[in-house]
Short mmCIF file of C-alpha atoms in Angstrom, two decimals:
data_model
loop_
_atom_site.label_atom_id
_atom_site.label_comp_id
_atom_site.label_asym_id
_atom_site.label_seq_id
_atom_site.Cartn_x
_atom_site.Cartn_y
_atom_site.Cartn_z
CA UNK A 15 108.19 99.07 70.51
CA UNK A 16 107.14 95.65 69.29
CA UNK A 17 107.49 93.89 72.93
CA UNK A 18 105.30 96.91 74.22
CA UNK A 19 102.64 96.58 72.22
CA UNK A 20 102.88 92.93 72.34
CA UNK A 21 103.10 92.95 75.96
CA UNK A 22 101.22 96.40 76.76
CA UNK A 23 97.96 94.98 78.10
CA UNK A 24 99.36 92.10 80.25
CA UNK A 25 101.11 94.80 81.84
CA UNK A 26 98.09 96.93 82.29
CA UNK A 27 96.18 94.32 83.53
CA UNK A 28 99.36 92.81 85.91
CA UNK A 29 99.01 96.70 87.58
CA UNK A 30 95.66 96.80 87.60
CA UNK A 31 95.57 93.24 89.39
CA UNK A 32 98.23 94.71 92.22
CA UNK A 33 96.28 97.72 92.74
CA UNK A 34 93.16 95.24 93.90
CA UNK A 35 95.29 92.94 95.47
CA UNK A 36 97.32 94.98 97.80
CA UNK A 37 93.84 96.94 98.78
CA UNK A 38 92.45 93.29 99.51
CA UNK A 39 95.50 92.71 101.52
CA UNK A 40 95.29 95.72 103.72
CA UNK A 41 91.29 95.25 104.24
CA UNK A 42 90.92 92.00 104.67
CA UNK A 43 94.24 90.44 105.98
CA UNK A 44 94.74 88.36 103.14
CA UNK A 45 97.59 88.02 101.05
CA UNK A 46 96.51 88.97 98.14
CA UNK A 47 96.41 85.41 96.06
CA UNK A 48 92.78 85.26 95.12
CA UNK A 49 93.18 88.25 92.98
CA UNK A 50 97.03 87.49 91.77
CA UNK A 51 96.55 83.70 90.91
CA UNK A 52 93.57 84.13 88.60
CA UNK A 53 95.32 87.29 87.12
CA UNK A 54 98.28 85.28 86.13
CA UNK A 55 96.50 82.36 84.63
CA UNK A 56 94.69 84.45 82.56
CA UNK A 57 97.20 86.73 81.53
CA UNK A 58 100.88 83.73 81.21
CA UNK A 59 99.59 83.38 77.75
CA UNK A 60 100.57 86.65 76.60
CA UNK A 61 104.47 85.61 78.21
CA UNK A 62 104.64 82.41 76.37
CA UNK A 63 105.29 79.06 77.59
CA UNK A 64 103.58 75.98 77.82
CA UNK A 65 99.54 75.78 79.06
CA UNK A 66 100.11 73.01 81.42
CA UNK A 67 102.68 74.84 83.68
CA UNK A 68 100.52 78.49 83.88
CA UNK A 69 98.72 77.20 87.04
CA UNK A 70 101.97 76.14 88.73
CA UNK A 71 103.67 79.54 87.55
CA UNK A 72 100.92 81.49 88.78
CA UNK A 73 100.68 79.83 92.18
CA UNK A 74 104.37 80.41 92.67
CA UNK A 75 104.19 84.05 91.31
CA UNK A 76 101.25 84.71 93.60
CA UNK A 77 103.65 83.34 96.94
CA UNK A 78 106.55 86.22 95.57
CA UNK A 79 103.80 89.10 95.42
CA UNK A 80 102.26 87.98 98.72
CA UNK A 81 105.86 88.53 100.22
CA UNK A 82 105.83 92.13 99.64
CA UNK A 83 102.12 92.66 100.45
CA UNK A 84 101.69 91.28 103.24
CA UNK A 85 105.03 92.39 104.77
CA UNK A 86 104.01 96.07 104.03
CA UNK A 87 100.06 95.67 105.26
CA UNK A 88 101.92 94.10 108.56
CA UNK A 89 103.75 96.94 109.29
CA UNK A 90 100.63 99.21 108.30
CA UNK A 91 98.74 97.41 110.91
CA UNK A 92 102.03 97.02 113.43
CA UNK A 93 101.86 100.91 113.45
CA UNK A 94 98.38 101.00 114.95
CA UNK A 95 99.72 98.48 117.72
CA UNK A 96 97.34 95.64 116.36
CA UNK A 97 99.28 92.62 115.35
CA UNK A 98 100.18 89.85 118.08
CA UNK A 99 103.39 88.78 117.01
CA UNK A 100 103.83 86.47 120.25
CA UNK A 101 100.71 84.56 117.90
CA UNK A 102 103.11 84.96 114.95
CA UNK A 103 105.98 83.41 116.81
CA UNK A 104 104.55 80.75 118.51
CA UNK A 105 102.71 79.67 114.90
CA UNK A 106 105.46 80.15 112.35
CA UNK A 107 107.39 76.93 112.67
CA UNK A 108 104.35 74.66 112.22
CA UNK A 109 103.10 76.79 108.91
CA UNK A 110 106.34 77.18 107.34
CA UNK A 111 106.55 73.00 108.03
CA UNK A 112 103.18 72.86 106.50
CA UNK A 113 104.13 74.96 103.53
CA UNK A 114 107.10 72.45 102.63
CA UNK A 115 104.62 69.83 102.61
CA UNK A 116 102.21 71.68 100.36
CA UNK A 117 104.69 72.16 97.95
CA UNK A 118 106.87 68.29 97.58
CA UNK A 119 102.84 67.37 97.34
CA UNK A 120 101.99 70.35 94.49
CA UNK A 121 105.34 69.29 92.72
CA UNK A 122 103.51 65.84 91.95
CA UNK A 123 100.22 67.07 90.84
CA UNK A 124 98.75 68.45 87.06
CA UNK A 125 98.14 72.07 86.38
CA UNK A 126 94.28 70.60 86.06
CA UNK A 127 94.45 69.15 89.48
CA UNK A 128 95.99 72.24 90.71
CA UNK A 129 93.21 74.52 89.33
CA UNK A 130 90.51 72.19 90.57
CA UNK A 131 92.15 72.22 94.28
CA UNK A 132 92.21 76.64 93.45
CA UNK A 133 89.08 76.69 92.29
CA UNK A 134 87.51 74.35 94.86
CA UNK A 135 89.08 76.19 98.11
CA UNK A 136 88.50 79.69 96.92
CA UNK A 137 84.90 78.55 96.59
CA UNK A 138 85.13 77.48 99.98
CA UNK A 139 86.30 80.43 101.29
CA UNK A 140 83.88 82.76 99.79
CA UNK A 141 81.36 81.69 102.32
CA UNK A 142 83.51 83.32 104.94
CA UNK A 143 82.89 86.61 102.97
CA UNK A 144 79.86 86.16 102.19
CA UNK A 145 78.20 84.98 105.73
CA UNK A 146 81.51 86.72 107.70
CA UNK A 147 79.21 86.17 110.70
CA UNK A 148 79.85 82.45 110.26
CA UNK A 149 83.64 82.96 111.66
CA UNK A 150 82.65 85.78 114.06
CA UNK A 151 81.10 83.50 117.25
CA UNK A 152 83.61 83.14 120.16
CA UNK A 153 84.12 79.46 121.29
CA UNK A 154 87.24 80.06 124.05
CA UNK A 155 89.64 82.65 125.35
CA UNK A 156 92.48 81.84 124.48
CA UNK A 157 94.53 80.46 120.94
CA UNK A 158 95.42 76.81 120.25
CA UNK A 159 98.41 75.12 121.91
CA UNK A 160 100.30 72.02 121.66
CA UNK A 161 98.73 69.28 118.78
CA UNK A 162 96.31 71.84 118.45
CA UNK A 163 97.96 74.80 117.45
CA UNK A 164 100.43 72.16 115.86
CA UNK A 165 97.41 70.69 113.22
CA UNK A 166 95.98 74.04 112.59
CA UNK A 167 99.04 76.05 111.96
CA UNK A 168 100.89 73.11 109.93
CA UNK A 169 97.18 72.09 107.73
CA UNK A 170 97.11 76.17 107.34
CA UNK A 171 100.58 75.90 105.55
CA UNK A 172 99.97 73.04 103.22
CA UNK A 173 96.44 74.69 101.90
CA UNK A 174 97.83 77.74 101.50
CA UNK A 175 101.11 76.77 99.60
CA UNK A 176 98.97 74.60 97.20
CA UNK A 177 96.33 77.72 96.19
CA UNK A 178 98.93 80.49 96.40
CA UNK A 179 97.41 82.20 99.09
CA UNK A 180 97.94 83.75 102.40
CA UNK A 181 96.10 82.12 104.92
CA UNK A 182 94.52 85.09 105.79
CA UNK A 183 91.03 83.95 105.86
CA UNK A 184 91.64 81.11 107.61
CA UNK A 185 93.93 83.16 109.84
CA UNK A 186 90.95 85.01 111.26
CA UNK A 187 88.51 83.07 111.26
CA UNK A 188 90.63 80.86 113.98
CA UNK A 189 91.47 84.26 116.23
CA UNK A 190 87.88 85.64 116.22
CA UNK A 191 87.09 82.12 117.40
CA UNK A 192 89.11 82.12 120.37
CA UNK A 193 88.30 85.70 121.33
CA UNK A 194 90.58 88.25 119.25
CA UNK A 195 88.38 91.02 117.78
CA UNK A 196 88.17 90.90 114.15
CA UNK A 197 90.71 94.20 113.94
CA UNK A 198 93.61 92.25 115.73
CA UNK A 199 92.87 89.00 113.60
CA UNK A 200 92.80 90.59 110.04
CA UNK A 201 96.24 92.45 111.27
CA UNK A 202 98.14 89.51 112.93
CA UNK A 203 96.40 87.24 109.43
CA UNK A 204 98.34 89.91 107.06
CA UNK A 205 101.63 88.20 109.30
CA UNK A 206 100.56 84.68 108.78
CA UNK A 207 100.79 85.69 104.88
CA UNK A 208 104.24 86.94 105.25
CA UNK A 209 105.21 83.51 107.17
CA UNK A 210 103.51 81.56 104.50
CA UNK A 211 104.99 83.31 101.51
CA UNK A 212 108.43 83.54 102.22
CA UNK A 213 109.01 79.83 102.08
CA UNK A 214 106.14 79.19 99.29
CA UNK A 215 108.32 81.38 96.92
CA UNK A 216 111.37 79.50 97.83
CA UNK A 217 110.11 76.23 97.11
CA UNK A 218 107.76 77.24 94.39
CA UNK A 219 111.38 78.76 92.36
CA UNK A 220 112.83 75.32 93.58
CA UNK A 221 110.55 72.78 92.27
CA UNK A 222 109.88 74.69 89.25
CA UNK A 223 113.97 74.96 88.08
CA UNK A 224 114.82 73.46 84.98
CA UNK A 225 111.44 72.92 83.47
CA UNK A 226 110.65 73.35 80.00
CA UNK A 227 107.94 75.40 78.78
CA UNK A 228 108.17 77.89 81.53
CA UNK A 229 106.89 81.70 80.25
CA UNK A 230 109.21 84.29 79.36
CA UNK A 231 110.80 86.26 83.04
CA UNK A 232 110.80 83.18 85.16
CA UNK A 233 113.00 81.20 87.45
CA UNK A 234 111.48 78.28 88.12
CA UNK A 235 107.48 78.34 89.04
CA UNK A 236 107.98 82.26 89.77
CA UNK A 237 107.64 84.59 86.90
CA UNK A 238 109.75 87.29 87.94
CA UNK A 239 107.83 90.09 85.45
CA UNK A 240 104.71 89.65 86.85
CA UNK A 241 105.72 89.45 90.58
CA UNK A 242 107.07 92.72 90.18
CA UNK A 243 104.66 94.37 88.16
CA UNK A 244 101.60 93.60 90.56
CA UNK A 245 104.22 94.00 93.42
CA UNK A 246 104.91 97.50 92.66
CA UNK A 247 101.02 98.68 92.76
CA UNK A 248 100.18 96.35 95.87
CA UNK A 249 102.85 98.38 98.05
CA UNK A 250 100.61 101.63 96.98
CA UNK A 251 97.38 100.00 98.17
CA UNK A 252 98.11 98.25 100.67
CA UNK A 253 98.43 100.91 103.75
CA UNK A 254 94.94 102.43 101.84
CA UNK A 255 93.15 98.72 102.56
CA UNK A 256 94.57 98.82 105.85
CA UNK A 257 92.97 102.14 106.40
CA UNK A 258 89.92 101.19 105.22
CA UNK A 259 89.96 97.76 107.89
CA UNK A 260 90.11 100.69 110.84
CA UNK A 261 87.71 102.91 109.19
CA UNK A 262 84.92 100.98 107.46
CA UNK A 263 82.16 98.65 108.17
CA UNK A 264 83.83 95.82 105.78
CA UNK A 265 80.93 93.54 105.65
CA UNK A 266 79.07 95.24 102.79
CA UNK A 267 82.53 94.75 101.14
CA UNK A 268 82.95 91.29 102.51
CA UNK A 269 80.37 89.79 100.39
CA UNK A 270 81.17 91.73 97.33
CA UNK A 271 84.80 90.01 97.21
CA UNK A 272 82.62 86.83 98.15
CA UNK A 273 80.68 87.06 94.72
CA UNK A 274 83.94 87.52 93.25
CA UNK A 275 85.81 84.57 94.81
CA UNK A 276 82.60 82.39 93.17
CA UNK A 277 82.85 83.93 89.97
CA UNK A 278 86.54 82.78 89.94
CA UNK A 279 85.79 79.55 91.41
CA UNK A 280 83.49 78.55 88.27
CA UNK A 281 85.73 80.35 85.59
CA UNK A 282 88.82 78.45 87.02
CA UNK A 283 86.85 75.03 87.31
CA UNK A 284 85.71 75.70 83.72
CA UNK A 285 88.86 76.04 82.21
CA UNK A 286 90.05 72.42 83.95
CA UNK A 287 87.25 70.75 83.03
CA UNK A 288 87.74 72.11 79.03
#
């Protein structure tokens, strides 16, 4: 009774976080980190530990939740015959070299400099959402090859493993570029996150082993309670978000998540700089 009441509202709010992160998943391709990685800074506290490894933990939390997520929007989406997985083959060895990058580089680096980096790139991306129409003009028919597809796909997997993320935004702004509508992208982006995640969580638990002041429920940088928590509402949400991508003009709700993503950005750059 003592550990519920104790840990009662991190719970609440862990659920409450995978209910908008697995809806953000399905709507927007994404995998779900800007919402999880936040979450889990605020909340570690409550699981004990040492401040200077939360960002770390949450990062590597945020790769395990994405797994699920994303894997379960993709199939959503596979369903209505909208994700390219020829894309997803050709893409995946260059990412998941990019991720192990991301990671030997995030293994070196502070939990400040990690939330800066966050903070900095979510800002970033939040002008996608809030101008989508930015990402939406067609420059060529057809997607990257060779170096190309090589530079994109492998710089995709090293930003993405160091901001616990999915790639998702990135993801489709590149296909709506080269002439996939913005359906197939967000679909085939929810892939990329699965891609991306699978080896982030790997190397995240990895790098994070034997650490001290890790929070109660983790194995290395993944906190195991929390992953599962938020995983078990984003599975609910998820096929909803995706029904909402087919069904709903999503740029009214495009820039509302882009407000959010800067109100994020400047509460995670405040608590680096303080």
């Amino acid at each position: 009774m003592t550990l519920l009441i104790e840990w009662g509202p991190a719970i609440l709010a862990l659920l409450a976080a995978g209910l908008f992160a697995g809806f953000a998943a399905g709507l927007f391709g994404i995998g779900g980190g800007f919402v999880v990685v936040p979450a889990m800074v605020a909340l570690l506290p409550l699981l004990g530990g040492a401040p200077a490894e939360y960002t770390h933990v949450a990062i590597g939390t945020s790769f395990a939740t994405i797994v699920i997520t994303s894997l379960r929007s993709t199939l959503s989406h596979a369903k209505r015959g909208a994700v390219d997985f020829a894309i997803l083959r050709s893409w995946a060895p260059w990412i998941v070299l990019g991720v192990g990058v991301g990671v030997v580089l995030a293994s070196r680096l502070s939990g400040t400099t990690l939330t800066i980096i966050f903070a900095s790139g979510i800002a970033l991306m939040a002008v996608n959402f809030l101008i989508p129409k930015l990402g939406r003009h067609q420059i060529r028919n057809t997607m990257p090859t060779g170096a190309a597809r090589a530079g994109i796909a492998g710089g995709l997997g090293l930003f993405s493993s160091l901001l616990g993320i999915g790639g998702g935004t990135v993801a489709v702004i590149v296909m709506t570029l080269c002439g996939r509508t913005i359906h197939k992208a967000i679909a085939t982006a929810a892939g990329f996150g699965f891609i991306i995640a699978v080896p982030g969580t790997i190397g995240w638990m990895l790098i994070g082993l034997g650490k001290p002041g890790l929070p109660v429920g983790s194995v290395g940088y993944v906190n195991l309670l929390g992953a599962a928590v938020i995983t078990s509402m984003s599975i609910l949400t998820a096929p909803l978000g995706v029904a909402a991508a087919h069904a709903l003009p999503a740029e009214p709700l495009k820039r509302v998540f882009g407000v959010y993503l800067l109100f994020i950005a400047a509460v995670m750059l405040q608590r680096a700089l303080h």
